[in-house]
mmCIF file with all atom_site columns, C-alpha atoms in Angstrom:
data_model
loop_
_atom_site.group_PDB
_atom_site.id
_atom_site.type_symbol
_atom_site.label_atom_id
_atom_site.label_alt_id
_atom_site.label_comp_id
_atom_site.label_asym_id
_atom_site.label_entity_id
_atom_site.label_seq_id
_atom_site.pdbx_PDB_ins_code
_atom_site.Cartn_x
_atom_site.Cartn_y
_atom_site.Cartn_z
_atom_site.occupancy
_atom_site.B_iso_or_equiv
_atom_site.pdbx_formal_charge
_atom_site.auth_seq_id
_atom_site.auth_comp_id
_atom_site.auth_asym_id
_atom_site.auth_atom_id
_atom_site.pdbx_PDB_model_num
ATOM 1   C CA . MET J 1 1   ? -15.198 6.088   9.465   1.00 83.00 ? 253 MET J CA 1
ATOM 2   C CA . GLY J 1 2   ? -11.885 6.215   11.191  1.00 88.00 ? 254 GLY J CA 1
ATOM 3   C CA . ILE J 1 3   ? -8.475  5.997   9.309   1.00 89.00 ? 255 ILE J CA 1
ATOM 4   C CA . SER J 1 4   ? -5.650  3.872   10.834  1.00 89.00 ? 256 SER J CA 1
ATOM 5   C CA . LYS J 1 5   ? -2.402  5.513   11.482  1.00 90.00 ? 257 LYS J CA 1
ATOM 6   C CA . THR J 1 6   ? -0.849  3.104   8.990   1.00 91.00 ? 258 THR J CA 1
ATOM 7   C CA . VAL J 1 7   ? -2.906  4.856   6.154   1.00 93.00 ? 259 VAL J CA 1
ATOM 8   C CA . ASN J 1 8   ? -1.432  8.220   7.271   1.00 92.00 ? 260 ASN J CA 1
ATOM 9   C CA . TYR J 1 9   ? 2.093   6.746   7.342   1.00 93.00 ? 261 TYR J CA 1
ATOM 10  C CA . VAL J 1 10  ? 1.520   5.282   3.836   1.00 94.00 ? 262 VAL J CA 1
ATOM 11  C CA . MET J 1 11  ? 0.569   8.693   2.595   1.00 94.00 ? 263 MET J CA 1
ATOM 12  C CA . ASP J 1 12  ? 3.433   10.438  4.124   1.00 94.00 ? 264 ASP J CA 1
ATOM 13  C CA . GLU J 1 13  ? 5.786   7.876   2.675   1.00 93.00 ? 265 GLU J CA 1
ATOM 14  C CA . ALA J 1 14  ? 4.077   8.304   -0.807  1.00 92.00 ? 266 ALA J CA 1
ATOM 15  C CA . SER J 1 15  ? 4.804   11.879  -0.596  1.00 93.00 ? 267 SER J CA 1
ATOM 16  C CA . ALA J 1 16  ? 8.484   11.319  0.190   1.00 92.00 ? 268 ALA J CA 1
ATOM 17  C CA . GLU J 1 17  ? 8.772   8.768   -2.542  1.00 87.00 ? 269 GLU J CA 1
ATOM 18  C CA . ALA J 1 18  ? 7.294   11.320  -5.003  1.00 88.00 ? 270 ALA J CA 1
ATOM 19  C CA . SER J 1 19  ? 9.891   13.940  -3.786  1.00 88.00 ? 271 SER J CA 1
ATOM 20  C CA . ARG J 1 20  ? 12.830  11.493  -4.126  1.00 83.00 ? 272 ARG J CA 1
ATOM 21  C CA . GLY J 1 21  ? 11.663  10.655  -7.718  1.00 79.00 ? 273 GLY J CA 1
ATOM 22  C CA . MET J 1 22  ? 11.537  14.378  -8.440  1.00 79.00 ? 274 MET J CA 1
ATOM 23  C CA . LYS J 1 23  ? 7.799   14.250  -9.136  1.00 82.00 ? 275 LYS J CA 1
ATOM 24  C CA . ARG J 1 24  ? 5.451   17.026  -8.322  1.00 86.00 ? 276 ARG J CA 1
ATOM 25  C CA . PHE J 1 25  ? 2.501   14.733  -7.503  1.00 89.00 ? 277 PHE J CA 1
ATOM 26  C CA . ILE J 1 26  ? 1.775   11.464  -5.754  1.00 93.00 ? 278 ILE J CA 1
ATOM 27  C CA . SER J 1 27  ? 0.842   8.519   -7.963  1.00 90.00 ? 279 SER J CA 1
ATOM 28  C CA . GLN J 1 28  ? -0.671  5.173   -7.284  1.00 91.00 ? 280 GLN J CA 1
ATOM 29  C CA . GLU J 1 29  ? 2.861   3.736   -7.632  1.00 89.00 ? 281 GLU J CA 1
ATOM 30  C CA . HIS J 1 30  ? 4.066   6.094   -4.852  1.00 90.00 ? 282 HIS J CA 1
ATOM 31  C CA . ILE J 1 31  ? 1.292   4.981   -2.571  1.00 93.00 ? 283 ILE J CA 1
ATOM 32  C CA . PHE J 1 32  ? 2.024   1.290   -3.243  1.00 89.00 ? 284 PHE J CA 1
ATOM 33  C CA . LEU J 1 33  ? 5.759   2.036   -2.281  1.00 88.00 ? 285 LEU J CA 1
ATOM 34  C CA . GLY J 1 34  ? 4.389   3.530   0.804   1.00 92.00 ? 286 GLY J CA 1
ATOM 35  C CA . ILE J 1 35  ? 2.451   0.390   1.731   1.00 91.00 ? 287 ILE J CA 1
ATOM 36  C CA . LEU J 1 36  ? 5.714   -1.529  0.876   1.00 88.00 ? 288 LEU J CA 1
ATOM 37  C CA . LYS J 1 37  ? 7.579   0.664   3.336   1.00 89.00 ? 289 LYS J CA 1
ATOM 38  C CA . LEU J 1 38  ? 4.953   -0.079  6.071   1.00 91.00 ? 290 LEU J CA 1
ATOM 39  C CA . THR J 1 39  ? 5.890   -3.702  5.780   1.00 88.00 ? 291 THR J CA 1
ATOM 40  C CA . GLU J 1 40  ? 9.497   -2.910  6.924   1.00 87.00 ? 292 GLU J CA 1
ATOM 41  C CA . ILE J 1 41  ? 8.586   -1.021  10.238  1.00 88.00 ? 293 ILE J CA 1
ATOM 42  C CA . THR J 1 42  ? 6.947   -1.587  13.512  1.00 86.00 ? 294 THR J CA 1
ATOM 43  C CA . ALA J 1 43  ? 4.159   0.185   15.337  1.00 87.00 ? 295 ALA J CA 1
ATOM 44  C CA . SER J 1 44  ? 6.721   1.980   17.519  1.00 85.00 ? 296 SER J CA 1
ATOM 45  C CA . ASP J 1 45  ? 8.074   3.605   14.283  1.00 85.00 ? 297 ASP J CA 1
ATOM 46  C CA . ILE J 1 46  ? 4.624   5.120   13.790  1.00 85.00 ? 298 ILE J CA 1
ATOM 47  C CA . THR J 1 47  ? 3.738   5.865   17.463  1.00 78.00 ? 299 THR J CA 1
ATOM 48  C CA . GLY J 1 48  ? 7.166   6.394   19.153  1.00 69.00 ? 300 GLY J CA 1
ATOM 49  C CA . GLY J 1 49  ? 6.110   3.565   21.335  1.00 61.00 ? 301 GLY J CA 1
ATOM 50  C CA . LEU J 1 50  ? 3.738   5.884   23.365  1.00 62.00 ? 302 LEU J CA 1
ATOM 51  C CA . GLU J 1 51  ? 0.409   4.484   22.319  1.00 63.00 ? 303 GLU J CA 1
ATOM 52  C CA . ASP J 1 52  ? -1.981  1.710   23.515  1.00 65.00 ? 304 ASP J CA 1
ATOM 53  C CA . SER J 1 53  ? -2.809  0.866   19.817  1.00 74.00 ? 305 SER J CA 1
ATOM 54  C CA . ALA J 1 54  ? 0.729   -0.414  19.141  1.00 82.00 ? 306 ALA J CA 1
ATOM 55  C CA . GLN J 1 55  ? -0.415  -4.035  19.315  1.00 83.00 ? 307 GLN J CA 1
ATOM 56  C CA . ALA J 1 56  ? -3.275  -3.472  16.892  1.00 83.00 ? 308 ALA J CA 1
ATOM 57  C CA . LEU J 1 57  ? -0.987  -1.679  14.608  1.00 87.00 ? 309 LEU J CA 1
ATOM 58  C CA . ASN J 1 58  ? 1.788   -4.335  14.679  1.00 88.00 ? 310 ASN J CA 1
ATOM 59  C CA . ARG J 1 59  ? -0.889  -6.958  13.970  1.00 88.00 ? 311 ARG J CA 1
ATOM 60  C CA . GLU J 1 60  ? -1.980  -4.788  10.923  1.00 88.00 ? 312 GLU J CA 1
ATOM 61  C CA . ILE J 1 61  ? 1.591   -4.470  9.578   1.00 90.00 ? 313 ILE J CA 1
ATOM 62  C CA . SER J 1 62  ? 2.010   -8.201  10.176  1.00 90.00 ? 314 SER J CA 1
ATOM 63  C CA . GLU J 1 63  ? -1.006  -9.152  8.339   1.00 86.00 ? 315 GLU J CA 1
ATOM 64  C CA . LEU J 1 64  ? -0.223  -6.854  5.542   1.00 86.00 ? 316 LEU J CA 1
ATOM 65  C CA . LYS J 1 65  ? 3.332   -8.315  5.098   1.00 85.00 ? 317 LYS J CA 1
ATOM 66  C CA . GLN J 1 66  ? 1.778   -11.856 5.281   1.00 84.00 ? 318 GLN J CA 1
ATOM 67  C CA . LEU J 1 67  ? -0.604  -10.819 2.437   1.00 81.00 ? 319 LEU J CA 1
ATOM 68  C CA . PHE J 1 68  ? 2.298   -9.559  0.311   1.00 78.00 ? 320 PHE J CA 1
ATOM 69  C CA . GLU J 1 69  ? 4.192   -12.766 0.907   1.00 77.00 ? 321 GLU J CA 1
ATOM 70  C CA . GLN J 1 70  ? 1.195   -14.920 0.100   1.00 76.00 ? 322 GLN J CA 1
ATOM 71  C CA . THR J 1 71  ? 0.231   -12.935 -3.086  1.00 73.00 ? 323 THR J CA 1
ATOM 72  C CA . PHE J 1 72  ? 3.422   -11.974 -4.790  1.00 71.00 ? 324 PHE J CA 1
ATOM 73  C CA . GLU J 1 73  ? 6.219   -14.307 -5.677  1.00 65.00 ? 325 GLU J CA 1
ATOM 74  C CA . ILE J 1 74  ? 8.862   -11.571 -5.530  1.00 64.00 ? 326 ILE J CA 1
ATOM 75  C CA . ARG J 1 75  ? 10.536  -10.408 -2.298  1.00 71.00 ? 327 ARG J CA 1
ATOM 76  C CA . ILE J 1 76  ? 9.158   -7.135  -0.749  1.00 70.00 ? 328 ILE J CA 1
ATOM 77  C CA . GLU J 1 77  ? 12.740  -5.681  -1.059  1.00 71.00 ? 329 GLU J CA 1
ATOM 78  C CA . HIS J 1 78  ? 12.950  -6.442  -4.648  1.00 70.00 ? 330 HIS J CA 1
ATOM 79  C CA . MET J 1 79  ? 9.394   -5.108  -5.368  1.00 72.00 ? 331 MET J CA 1
ATOM 80  C CA . THR J 1 80  ? 10.512  -1.784  -3.825  1.00 72.00 ? 332 THR J CA 1
ATOM 81  C CA . GLN J 1 81  ? 13.608  -1.645  -5.900  1.00 73.00 ? 333 GLN J CA 1
ATOM 82  C CA . ILE J 1 82  ? 11.862  -2.491  -9.047  1.00 74.00 ? 334 ILE J CA 1
ATOM 83  C CA . LEU J 1 83  ? 8.906   -0.383  -8.713  1.00 74.00 ? 335 LEU J CA 1
ATOM 84  C CA . ARG J 1 84  ? 10.950  2.728   -7.512  1.00 74.00 ? 336 ARG J CA 1
ATOM 85  C CA . LEU J 1 85  ? 13.181  2.314   -10.671 1.00 72.00 ? 337 LEU J CA 1
ATOM 86  C CA . GLU J 1 86  ? 9.974   1.822   -13.070 1.00 71.00 ? 338 GLU J CA 1
ATOM 87  C CA . THR J 1 87  ? 8.383   4.872   -11.402 1.00 69.00 ? 339 THR J CA 1
ATOM 88  C CA . MET J 1 88  ? 11.285  7.153   -11.772 1.00 68.00 ? 340 MET J CA 1
ATOM 89  C CA . LEU J 1 89  ? 11.963  6.101   -15.468 1.00 65.00 ? 341 LEU J CA 1
ATOM 90  C CA . SER J 1 90  ? 8.435   5.927   -16.686 1.00 69.00 ? 342 SER J CA 1
ATOM 91  C CA . ARG J 1 91  ? 6.475   8.796   -18.366 1.00 73.00 ? 343 ARG J CA 1
ATOM 92  C CA . LYS J 1 92  ? 3.329   6.824   -17.861 1.00 74.00 ? 344 LYS J CA 1
ATOM 93  C CA . VAL J 1 93  ? 3.133   7.461   -14.038 1.00 79.00 ? 345 VAL J CA 1
ATOM 94  C CA . VAL J 1 94  ? 0.171   10.002  -13.532 1.00 85.00 ? 346 VAL J CA 1
ATOM 95  C CA . PRO J 1 95  ? -1.058  11.853  -10.505 1.00 89.00 ? 347 PRO J CA 1
ATOM 96  C CA . ALA J 1 96  ? -3.392  9.821   -8.275  1.00 91.00 ? 348 ALA J CA 1
ATOM 97  C CA . ASP J 1 97  ? -6.770  11.201  -7.163  1.00 92.00 ? 349 ASP J CA 1
ATOM 98  C CA . VAL J 1 98  ? -5.696  10.653  -3.485  1.00 92.00 ? 350 VAL J CA 1
ATOM 99  C CA . ASP J 1 99  ? -9.147  11.695  -2.007  1.00 93.00 ? 351 ASP J CA 1
ATOM 100 C CA . ALA J 1 100 ? -11.126 9.313   -4.297  1.00 94.00 ? 352 ALA J CA 1
ATOM 101 C CA . LEU J 1 101 ? -8.612  6.531   -3.476  1.00 93.00 ? 353 LEU J CA 1
ATOM 102 C CA . GLN J 1 102 ? -9.106  7.097   0.287   1.00 94.00 ? 354 GLN J CA 1
ATOM 103 C CA . ASN J 1 103 ? -12.883 7.387   -0.095  1.00 95.00 ? 355 ASN J CA 1
ATOM 104 C CA . ARG J 1 104 ? -12.941 4.013   -1.957  1.00 95.00 ? 356 ARG J CA 1
ATOM 105 C CA . ALA J 1 105 ? -10.713 2.446   0.673   1.00 95.00 ? 357 ALA J CA 1
ATOM 106 C CA . LYS J 1 106 ? -13.185 3.519   3.340   1.00 96.00 ? 358 LYS J CA 1
ATOM 107 C CA . GLU J 1 107 ? -15.899 1.762   1.261   1.00 95.00 ? 359 GLU J CA 1
ATOM 108 C CA . VAL J 1 108 ? -13.880 -1.328  1.152   1.00 94.00 ? 360 VAL J CA 1
ATOM 109 C CA . ALA J 1 109 ? -13.479 -1.234  4.930   1.00 94.00 ? 361 ALA J CA 1
ATOM 110 C CA . ARG J 1 110 ? -17.194 -0.698  5.426   1.00 95.00 ? 362 ARG J CA 1
ATOM 111 C CA . MET J 1 111 ? -17.860 -3.729  3.152   1.00 94.00 ? 363 MET J CA 1
ATOM 112 C CA . ARG J 1 112 ? -15.697 -5.881  5.222   1.00 89.00 ? 364 ARG J CA 1
ATOM 113 C CA . GLY J 1 113 ? -17.495 -4.704  8.381   1.00 93.00 ? 365 GLY J CA 1
ATOM 114 C CA . SER J 1 114 ? -14.745 -2.548  9.849   1.00 92.00 ? 366 SER J CA 1
ATOM 115 C CA . SER J 1 115 ? -15.112 0.999   11.181  1.00 93.00 ? 367 SER J CA 1
ATOM 116 C CA . VAL J 1 116 ? -11.472 1.760   10.490  1.00 91.00 ? 368 VAL J CA 1
ATOM 117 C CA . CYS J 1 117 ? -9.813  2.092   7.127   1.00 94.00 ? 369 CYS J CA 1
ATOM 118 C CA . CYS J 1 118 ? -6.526  0.300   7.136   1.00 92.00 ? 370 CYS J CA 1
ATOM 119 C CA . ALA J 1 119 ? -3.438  0.095   4.747   1.00 92.00 ? 371 ALA J CA 1
ATOM 120 C CA . VAL J 1 120 ? -4.879  -3.246  3.363   1.00 90.00 ? 372 VAL J CA 1
ATOM 121 C CA . ASP J 1 121 ? -8.047  -1.481  2.213   1.00 93.00 ? 373 ASP J CA 1
ATOM 122 C CA . LEU J 1 122 ? -5.988  1.155   0.376   1.00 92.00 ? 374 LEU J CA 1
ATOM 123 C CA . LEU J 1 123 ? -3.796  -1.732  -1.207  1.00 89.00 ? 375 LEU J CA 1
ATOM 124 C CA . ASN J 1 124 ? -7.085  -3.454  -2.393  1.00 88.00 ? 376 ASN J CA 1
ATOM 125 C CA . VAL J 1 125 ? -8.225  -0.219  -4.022  1.00 92.00 ? 377 VAL J CA 1
ATOM 126 C CA . ILE J 1 126 ? -5.029  0.281   -5.845  1.00 89.00 ? 378 ILE J CA 1
ATOM 127 C CA . LEU J 1 127 ? -4.948  -3.392  -6.969  1.00 83.00 ? 379 LEU J CA 1
ATOM 128 C CA . GLU J 1 128 ? -8.613  -3.259  -8.192  1.00 86.00 ? 380 GLU J CA 1
ATOM 129 C CA . ASN J 1 129 ? -7.285  -1.540  -11.334 1.00 86.00 ? 381 ASN J CA 1
ATOM 130 C CA . PRO J 1 130 ? -3.526  -1.153  -11.059 1.00 85.00 ? 382 PRO J CA 1
ATOM 131 C CA . PRO J 1 131 ? -1.774  1.373   -13.229 1.00 85.00 ? 383 PRO J CA 1
ATOM 132 C CA . GLU J 1 132 ? 0.123   0.048   -16.100 1.00 81.00 ? 384 GLU J CA 1
ATOM 133 C CA . THR J 1 133 ? 3.568   0.761   -14.495 1.00 80.00 ? 385 THR J CA 1
ATOM 134 C CA . LEU J 1 134 ? 2.583   -1.132  -11.311 1.00 78.00 ? 386 LEU J CA 1
ATOM 135 C CA . ARG J 1 135 ? 1.189   -4.115  -13.247 1.00 76.00 ? 387 ARG J CA 1
ATOM 136 C CA . ALA J 1 136 ? 4.417   -4.498  -15.248 1.00 73.00 ? 388 ALA J CA 1
ATOM 137 C CA . ALA J 1 137 ? 6.681   -4.137  -12.421 1.00 71.00 ? 389 ALA J CA 1
ATOM 138 C CA . MET J 1 138 ? 4.859   -6.634  -10.125 1.00 69.00 ? 390 MET J CA 1
ATOM 139 C CA . ARG J 1 139 ? 3.771   -8.779  -12.922 1.00 65.00 ? 391 ARG J CA 1
ATOM 140 C CA . ILE J 1 140 ? 0.052   -8.460  -11.668 1.00 57.00 ? 392 ILE J CA 1
ATOM 141 C CA . GLU J 1 141 ? -2.438  -10.233 -13.829 1.00 50.00 ? 393 GLU J CA 1
ATOM 142 C CA . ARG J 1 142 ? -5.381  -10.100 -11.582 1.00 48.00 ? 394 ARG J CA 1
ATOM 143 C CA . TRP J 1 143 ? -5.703  -9.199  -7.845  1.00 48.00 ? 395 TRP J CA 1
ATOM 144 C CA . LYS J 1 144 ? -7.919  -11.296 -5.622  1.00 48.00 ? 396 LYS J CA 1
ATOM 145 C CA . ASP J 1 145 ? -9.271  -9.213  -2.923  1.00 46.00 ? 397 ASP J CA 1
ATOM 146 C CA . ARG J 1 146 ? -8.326  -10.943 0.361   1.00 48.00 ? 398 ARG J CA 1
ATOM 147 C CA . SER J 1 147 ? -9.197  -8.017  2.659   1.00 48.00 ? 399 SER J CA 1
ATOM 148 C CA . SER J 1 148 ? -12.069 -10.010 4.292   1.00 50.00 ? 400 SER J CA 1
ATOM 149 C CA . GLU J 1 149 ? -9.574  -12.681 5.562   1.00 52.00 ? 401 GLU J CA 1
ATOM 150 C CA . TRP J 1 150 ? -7.775  -10.036 7.561   1.00 48.00 ? 402 TRP J CA 1
ATOM 151 C CA . PRO J 1 151 ? -9.318  -9.265  11.288  1.00 45.00 ? 403 PRO J CA 1
ATOM 152 C CA . HIS J 1 152 ? -9.075  -5.407  11.254  1.00 47.00 ? 404 HIS J CA 1
ATOM 153 C CA . GLY J 1 153 ? -11.228 -2.975  13.016  1.00 46.00 ? 405 GLY J CA 1
#
């Protein structure tokens, strides 16, 4: 099972978010913030414009952005601000089992018939059982898995 460059980007951003928030660990909230950050860039920000897969990465980023716009009533920029503040202030933020999250995301990718684990798979895993801080910040009641609607892989 391959991992999309977007997943690596998200994990790098999650680590940076944890550092900015003075946390010594990566939480699911930090990973969610990394996914939000992904919606603000293009493939050339990941690849430096040197890769043939830029078109596929741009499609993945665009589809992820569309998924957020269709699912949440709050703008992406506001989600980032709210969640960053909630994550920094909350004592309920706990370390994520990053390996378990990535393994589950690979399972989700496999279930939708893809050979590549993408950021949308990671998002679906986090939102299967969102942490309390994320649920409160995003007003998430229940997440409907829409990953099968996105033509990745």
